[in-house]
C-alpha cells in the first residue's frame, strides 16, 4: 500500500510478521470473518505482477461497488485511511455523498457514481467514463454490491425475488 515499500497481504495486514499500516482492515477481517486466515502478500501467486512499482508515489485507486453502506462503506473508510483514491458506486447516491464528506479529512481523491450493477449499460458507462489516468491506477476491485430479496423458503419463494437476486448478485458481478 502507499504507506509501505511493498504491499501487505490478502485481506490486508502486516507483512513478514510485523504489523503494518493496514491494521484496521485486518481487525475488521478477523472480527467479521474469523474463519479466514491471513495470507502474506508474497505468498499469493499474483503478488509479483500486481504492483506497478514498490516505491510508487502516485495515488492508486480502489473501485468499490455497493459502497453506500455496510462492508462497502467500511472498506472505503479503511482504504481512504491507507491513502487510496476511491471510486465509490451504489444506487443510493445520497449516502455516497455523505460517505465522501466523511472521508474528506483523508485528502484522497474520491469519485462517486450512481450505479445499479444489474444494468450492463450503466456499468459500461461508468467504467468508460473514468479518466484513463484513473483507470490505469485501479489496483483494487471490491465487487460488494448485492442483496437478498424475500424471506420465504425456496419452495415458496417468488420468481421476481430470484430474478432480482440473480441479476444483482451474479450478473452484476460479471458485468
PDB file of C-alpha atoms in Angstrom:
ATOM      1  CA  UNK A   1       0.000   0.000   0.000  1.00  0.00           C
ATOM      2  CA  UNK A   2       1.170   3.582  -0.454  1.00  0.00           C
ATOM      3  CA  UNK A   3       2.407   3.821   3.145  1.00  0.00           C
ATOM      4  CA  UNK A   4       4.589   0.719   2.715  1.00  0.00           C
ATOM      5  CA  UNK A   5       7.506  -0.105   0.494  1.00  0.00           C
ATOM      6  CA  UNK A   6       5.567  -3.187  -0.625  1.00  0.00           C
ATOM      7  CA  UNK A   7       2.005  -4.492  -0.440  1.00  0.00           C
ATOM      8  CA  UNK A   8       0.683  -6.020   2.774  1.00  0.00           C
ATOM      9  CA  UNK A   9      -1.310  -9.146   2.001  1.00  0.00           C
ATOM     10  CA  UNK A  10      -4.654 -10.716   1.310  1.00  0.00           C
ATOM     11  CA  UNK A  11      -7.380  -9.036   3.323  1.00  0.00           C
ATOM     12  CA  UNK A  12      -4.781  -6.506   4.270  1.00  0.00           C
ATOM     13  CA  UNK A  13      -2.369  -6.767   7.180  1.00  0.00           C
ATOM     14  CA  UNK A  14       1.262  -6.535   8.174  1.00  0.00           C
ATOM     15  CA  UNK A  15       3.984  -8.204   6.154  1.00  0.00           C
ATOM     16  CA  UNK A  16       6.766 -10.505   7.386  1.00  0.00           C
ATOM     17  CA  UNK A  17       5.013 -10.939  10.732  1.00  0.00           C
ATOM     18  CA  UNK A  18       5.062  -7.214  11.531  1.00  0.00           C
ATOM     19  CA  UNK A  19       2.024  -5.023  11.921  1.00  0.00           C
ATOM     20  CA  UNK A  20       1.692  -2.652   9.004  1.00  0.00           C
ATOM     21  CA  UNK A  21      -0.460   0.408   8.428  1.00  0.00           C
ATOM     22  CA  UNK A  22      -3.342  -1.812   7.348  1.00  0.00           C
ATOM     23  CA  UNK A  23      -4.166  -2.976  10.869  1.00  0.00           C
ATOM     24  CA  UNK A  24      -7.717  -1.645  10.921  1.00  0.00           C
ATOM     25  CA  UNK A  25      -8.690  -3.690   7.863  1.00  0.00           C
ATOM     26  CA  UNK A  26      -7.072  -6.756   9.359  1.00  0.00           C
ATOM     27  CA  UNK A  27      -9.057  -6.214  12.565  1.00  0.00           C
ATOM     28  CA  UNK A  28     -12.307  -5.869  10.593  1.00  0.00           C
ATOM     29  CA  UNK A  29     -11.452  -9.066   8.724  1.00  0.00           C
ATOM     30  CA  UNK A  30     -10.706 -11.034  11.886  1.00  0.00           C
ATOM     31  CA  UNK A  31     -13.946  -9.908  13.542  1.00  0.00           C
ATOM     32  CA  UNK A  32     -16.212 -10.311  10.515  1.00  0.00           C
ATOM     33  CA  UNK A  33     -14.538 -13.391   9.022  1.00  0.00           C
ATOM     34  CA  UNK A  34     -12.823 -15.340  11.812  1.00  0.00           C
ATOM     35  CA  UNK A  35     -12.622 -18.427   9.583  1.00  0.00           C
ATOM     36  CA  UNK A  36     -10.361 -16.650   7.046  1.00  0.00           C
ATOM     37  CA  UNK A  37      -6.655 -16.903   7.552  1.00  0.00           C
ATOM     38  CA  UNK A  38      -4.227 -14.183   6.682  1.00  0.00           C
ATOM     39  CA  UNK A  39      -2.042 -14.902   3.681  1.00  0.00           C
ATOM     40  CA  UNK A  40       1.072 -12.722   3.314  1.00  0.00           C
ATOM     41  CA  UNK A  41       1.181 -10.859   0.025  1.00  0.00           C
ATOM     42  CA  UNK A  42       4.398 -12.576  -1.037  1.00  0.00           C
ATOM     43  CA  UNK A  43       2.647 -15.974  -0.895  1.00  0.00           C
ATOM     44  CA  UNK A  44      -0.085 -15.001  -3.352  1.00  0.00           C
ATOM     45  CA  UNK A  45       0.533 -16.230  -6.907  1.00  0.00           C
ATOM     46  CA  UNK A  46      -0.064 -12.804  -8.475  1.00  0.00           C
ATOM     47  CA  UNK A  47       1.890 -10.736  -5.924  1.00  0.00           C
ATOM     48  CA  UNK A  48       4.881 -10.235  -8.205  1.00  0.00           C
ATOM     49  CA  UNK A  49       2.863  -8.733 -11.054  1.00  0.00           C
ATOM     50  CA  UNK A  50       0.151  -6.882  -9.149  1.00  0.00           C
ATOM     51  CA  UNK A  51       2.033  -3.737  -8.191  1.00  0.00           C
ATOM     52  CA  UNK A  52       3.398  -1.407 -10.816  1.00  0.00           C
ATOM     53  CA  UNK A  53       6.185  -0.178  -8.571  1.00  0.00           C
ATOM     54  CA  UNK A  54       7.191  -0.706  -4.963  1.00  0.00           C
ATOM     55  CA  UNK A  55       8.141   2.913  -4.481  1.00  0.00           C
ATOM     56  CA  UNK A  56       5.219   4.367  -6.422  1.00  0.00           C
ATOM     57  CA  UNK A  57       4.208   7.804  -5.143  1.00  0.00           C
ATOM     58  CA  UNK A  58       1.161   8.183  -7.394  1.00  0.00           C
ATOM     59  CA  UNK A  59      -2.274   7.606  -5.895  1.00  0.00           C
ATOM     60  CA  UNK A  60      -3.664   4.150  -6.550  1.00  0.00           C
ATOM     61  CA  UNK A  61      -7.403   3.627  -6.675  1.00  0.00           C
ATOM     62  CA  UNK A  62      -9.938   1.180  -5.338  1.00  0.00           C
ATOM     63  CA  UNK A  63     -13.192   0.698  -7.240  1.00  0.00           C
ATOM     64  CA  UNK A  64     -15.956  -0.298  -4.815  1.00  0.00           C
ATOM     65  CA  UNK A  65     -19.484  -1.338  -5.764  1.00  0.00           C
ATOM     66  CA  UNK A  66     -22.174  -1.250  -3.094  1.00  0.00           C
ATOM     67  CA  UNK A  67     -20.203   1.416  -1.221  1.00  0.00           C
ATOM     68  CA  UNK A  68     -23.194   3.233   0.272  1.00  0.00           C
ATOM     69  CA  UNK A  69     -23.364   1.120   3.448  1.00  0.00           C
ATOM     70  CA  UNK A  70     -22.167  -1.989   5.265  1.00  0.00           C
ATOM     71  CA  UNK A  71     -18.997  -3.705   4.139  1.00  0.00           C
ATOM     72  CA  UNK A  72     -18.588  -1.438   1.104  1.00  0.00           C
ATOM     73  CA  UNK A  73     -18.563   1.732   3.213  1.00  0.00           C
ATOM     74  CA  UNK A  74     -16.319   0.113   5.855  1.00  0.00           C
ATOM     75  CA  UNK A  75     -13.799  -0.959   3.227  1.00  0.00           C
ATOM     76  CA  UNK A  76     -13.868   2.550   1.717  1.00  0.00           C
ATOM     77  CA  UNK A  77     -13.036   4.026   5.141  1.00  0.00           C
ATOM     78  CA  UNK A  78     -10.084   1.691   5.638  1.00  0.00           C
ATOM     79  CA  UNK A  79      -8.694   2.240   2.145  1.00  0.00           C
ATOM     80  CA  UNK A  80      -9.035   6.028   2.453  1.00  0.00           C
ATOM     81  CA  UNK A  81      -7.007   5.837   5.675  1.00  0.00           C
ATOM     82  CA  UNK A  82      -4.375   3.892   3.729  1.00  0.00           C
ATOM     83  CA  UNK A  83      -4.176   6.619   1.081  1.00  0.00           C
ATOM     84  CA  UNK A  84      -6.093   5.004  -1.754  1.00  0.00           C
ATOM     85  CA  UNK A  85      -8.146   7.134  -4.093  1.00  0.00           C
ATOM     86  CA  UNK A  86     -11.698   5.835  -4.242  1.00  0.00           C
ATOM     87  CA  UNK A  87     -14.232   5.210  -6.952  1.00  0.00           C
ATOM     88  CA  UNK A  88     -17.426   4.632  -4.994  1.00  0.00           C
ATOM     89  CA  UNK A  89     -20.547   3.296  -6.677  1.00  0.00           C
ATOM     90  CA  UNK A  90     -24.008   2.425  -5.403  1.00  0.00           C
ATOM     91  CA  UNK A  91     -27.652   3.034  -6.181  1.00  0.00           C
ATOM     92  CA  UNK A  92     -28.039   5.423  -3.236  1.00  0.00           C
ATOM     93  CA  UNK A  93     -26.035   8.475  -4.302  1.00  0.00           C
ATOM     94  CA  UNK A  94     -27.110  10.497  -1.251  1.00  0.00           C
ATOM     95  CA  UNK A  95     -25.329   8.001   1.000  1.00  0.00           C
ATOM     96  CA  UNK A  96     -22.252   8.096  -1.230  1.00  0.00           C
ATOM     97  CA  UNK A  97     -22.188  11.890  -0.877  1.00  0.00           C
ATOM     98  CA  UNK A  98     -22.370  11.534   2.918  1.00  0.00           C
ATOM     99  CA  UNK A  99     -19.529   8.998   2.876  1.00  0.00           C
ATOM    100  CA  UNK A 100     -17.441  11.237   0.618  1.00  0.00           C
ATOM    101  CA  UNK A 101     -17.873  14.122   3.078  1.00  0.00           C
ATOM    102  CA  UNK A 102     -16.913  11.834   5.964  1.00  0.00           C
ATOM    103  CA  UNK A 103     -13.719  10.785   4.164  1.00  0.00           C
ATOM    104  CA  UNK A 104     -12.677  14.316   3.180  1.00  0.00           C
ATOM    105  CA  UNK A 105     -10.108  14.610   6.042  1.00  0.00           C
ATOM    106  CA  UNK A 106      -8.039  11.841   4.420  1.00  0.00           C
ATOM    107  CA  UNK A 107      -7.331  14.096   1.419  1.00  0.00           C
ATOM    108  CA  UNK A 108      -7.661  11.337  -1.153  1.00  0.00           C
ATOM    109  CA  UNK A 109      -9.419  11.736  -4.488  1.00  0.00           C
ATOM    110  CA  UNK A 110     -12.950  10.342  -4.325  1.00  0.00           C
ATOM    111  CA  UNK A 111     -15.299   9.867  -7.260  1.00  0.00           C
ATOM    112  CA  UNK A 112     -18.908   8.843  -6.691  1.00  0.00           C
ATOM    113  CA  UNK A 113     -21.304   7.374  -9.225  1.00  0.00           C
ATOM    114  CA  UNK A 114     -24.906   6.269  -9.020  1.00  0.00           C
ATOM    115  CA  UNK A 115     -24.769   2.742 -10.360  1.00  0.00           C
ATOM    116  CA  UNK A 116     -27.059  -0.256 -10.422  1.00  0.00           C
ATOM    117  CA  UNK A 117     -24.820  -3.241 -11.214  1.00  0.00           C
ATOM    118  CA  UNK A 118     -27.804  -5.039 -12.757  1.00  0.00           C
ATOM    119  CA  UNK A 119     -27.665  -2.598 -15.652  1.00  0.00           C
ATOM    120  CA  UNK A 120     -24.822  -3.523 -18.017  1.00  0.00           C
ATOM    121  CA  UNK A 121     -25.037  -0.204 -19.880  1.00  0.00           C
ATOM    122  CA  UNK A 122     -24.657   1.761 -16.612  1.00  0.00           C
ATOM    123  CA  UNK A 123     -21.616  -0.289 -15.626  1.00  0.00           C
ATOM    124  CA  UNK A 124     -20.012   0.252 -19.036  1.00  0.00           C
ATOM    125  CA  UNK A 125     -20.804   3.977 -18.913  1.00  0.00           C
ATOM    126  CA  UNK A 126     -19.186   4.460 -15.507  1.00  0.00           C
ATOM    127  CA  UNK A 127     -16.082   2.457 -16.356  1.00  0.00           C
ATOM    128  CA  UNK A 128     -15.585   4.054 -19.772  1.00  0.00           C
ATOM    129  CA  UNK A 129     -16.317   7.500 -18.319  1.00  0.00           C
ATOM    130  CA  UNK A 130     -13.320   7.375 -15.958  1.00  0.00           C
ATOM    131  CA  UNK A 131     -10.209   9.293 -16.954  1.00  0.00           C
ATOM    132  CA  UNK A 132      -7.555   6.995 -18.398  1.00  0.00           C
ATOM    133  CA  UNK A 133      -5.141   8.189 -15.713  1.00  0.00           C
ATOM    134  CA  UNK A 134      -7.551   6.954 -13.039  1.00  0.00           C
ATOM    135  CA  UNK A 135      -8.387   3.682 -14.832  1.00  0.00           C
ATOM    136  CA  UNK A 136      -4.710   2.824 -15.144  1.00  0.00           C
ATOM    137  CA  UNK A 137      -4.244   3.287 -11.387  1.00  0.00           C
ATOM    138  CA  UNK A 138      -7.059   0.996 -10.193  1.00  0.00           C
ATOM    139  CA  UNK A 139      -5.405  -1.652  -8.048  1.00  0.00           C
ATOM    140  CA  UNK A 140      -8.349  -2.974  -6.077  1.00  0.00           C
ATOM    141  CA  UNK A 141     -11.824  -4.002  -7.149  1.00  0.00           C
ATOM    142  CA  UNK A 142     -14.298  -4.633  -4.344  1.00  0.00           C
ATOM    143  CA  UNK A 143     -17.331  -6.190  -6.018  1.00  0.00           C
ATOM    144  CA  UNK A 144     -19.536  -5.737  -2.975  1.00  0.00           C
ATOM    145  CA  UNK A 145     -22.950  -4.830  -4.415  1.00  0.00           C
ATOM    146  CA  UNK A 146     -25.503  -7.472  -3.557  1.00  0.00           C
ATOM    147  CA  UNK A 147     -28.822  -8.120  -1.908  1.00  0.00           C
ATOM    148  CA  UNK A 148     -31.192 -10.716  -0.560  1.00  0.00           C
ATOM    149  CA  UNK A 149     -34.823 -10.418  -1.589  1.00  0.00           C
ATOM    150  CA  UNK A 150     -37.716 -12.256   0.010  1.00  0.00           C
ATOM    151  CA  UNK A 151     -37.713 -14.288   3.181  1.00  0.00           C
ATOM    152  CA  UNK A 152     -39.750 -17.265   2.025  1.00  0.00           C
ATOM    153  CA  UNK A 153     -38.363 -20.787   1.858  1.00  0.00           C
ATOM    154  CA  UNK A 154     -37.039 -21.834  -1.520  1.00  0.00           C
ATOM    155  CA  UNK A 155     -40.210 -23.708  -2.428  1.00  0.00           C
ATOM    156  CA  UNK A 156     -42.376 -20.672  -1.558  1.00  0.00           C
ATOM    157  CA  UNK A 157     -40.059 -18.014  -2.997  1.00  0.00           C
ATOM    158  CA  UNK A 158     -41.220 -15.551  -5.610  1.00  0.00           C
ATOM    159  CA  UNK A 159     -39.720 -15.752  -9.080  1.00  0.00           C
ATOM    160  CA  UNK A 160     -39.387 -11.956  -9.125  1.00  0.00           C
ATOM    161  CA  UNK A 161     -37.210 -12.082  -5.964  1.00  0.00           C
ATOM    162  CA  UNK A 162     -34.972 -14.728  -7.542  1.00  0.00           C
ATOM    163  CA  UNK A 163     -34.614 -12.679 -10.718  1.00  0.00           C
ATOM    164  CA  UNK A 164     -33.595  -9.556  -8.794  1.00  0.00           C
ATOM    165  CA  UNK A 165     -31.062 -11.509  -6.706  1.00  0.00           C
ATOM    166  CA  UNK A 166     -29.577 -13.275  -9.752  1.00  0.00           C
ATOM    167  CA  UNK A 167     -29.397 -10.026 -11.731  1.00  0.00           C
ATOM    168  CA  UNK A 168     -27.648  -8.253  -8.860  1.00  0.00           C
ATOM    169  CA  UNK A 169     -25.542 -10.907  -7.178  1.00  0.00           C
ATOM    170  CA  UNK A 170     -24.490 -12.904 -10.231  1.00  0.00           C
ATOM    171  CA  UNK A 171     -24.851 -10.838 -13.379  1.00  0.00           C
ATOM    172  CA  UNK A 172     -23.742  -7.667 -11.599  1.00  0.00           C
ATOM    173  CA  UNK A 173     -20.560  -9.427 -10.564  1.00  0.00           C
ATOM    174  CA  UNK A 174     -19.869 -10.414 -14.162  1.00  0.00           C
ATOM    175  CA  UNK A 175     -20.528  -7.015 -15.714  1.00  0.00           C
TER     176      UNK A 175
END
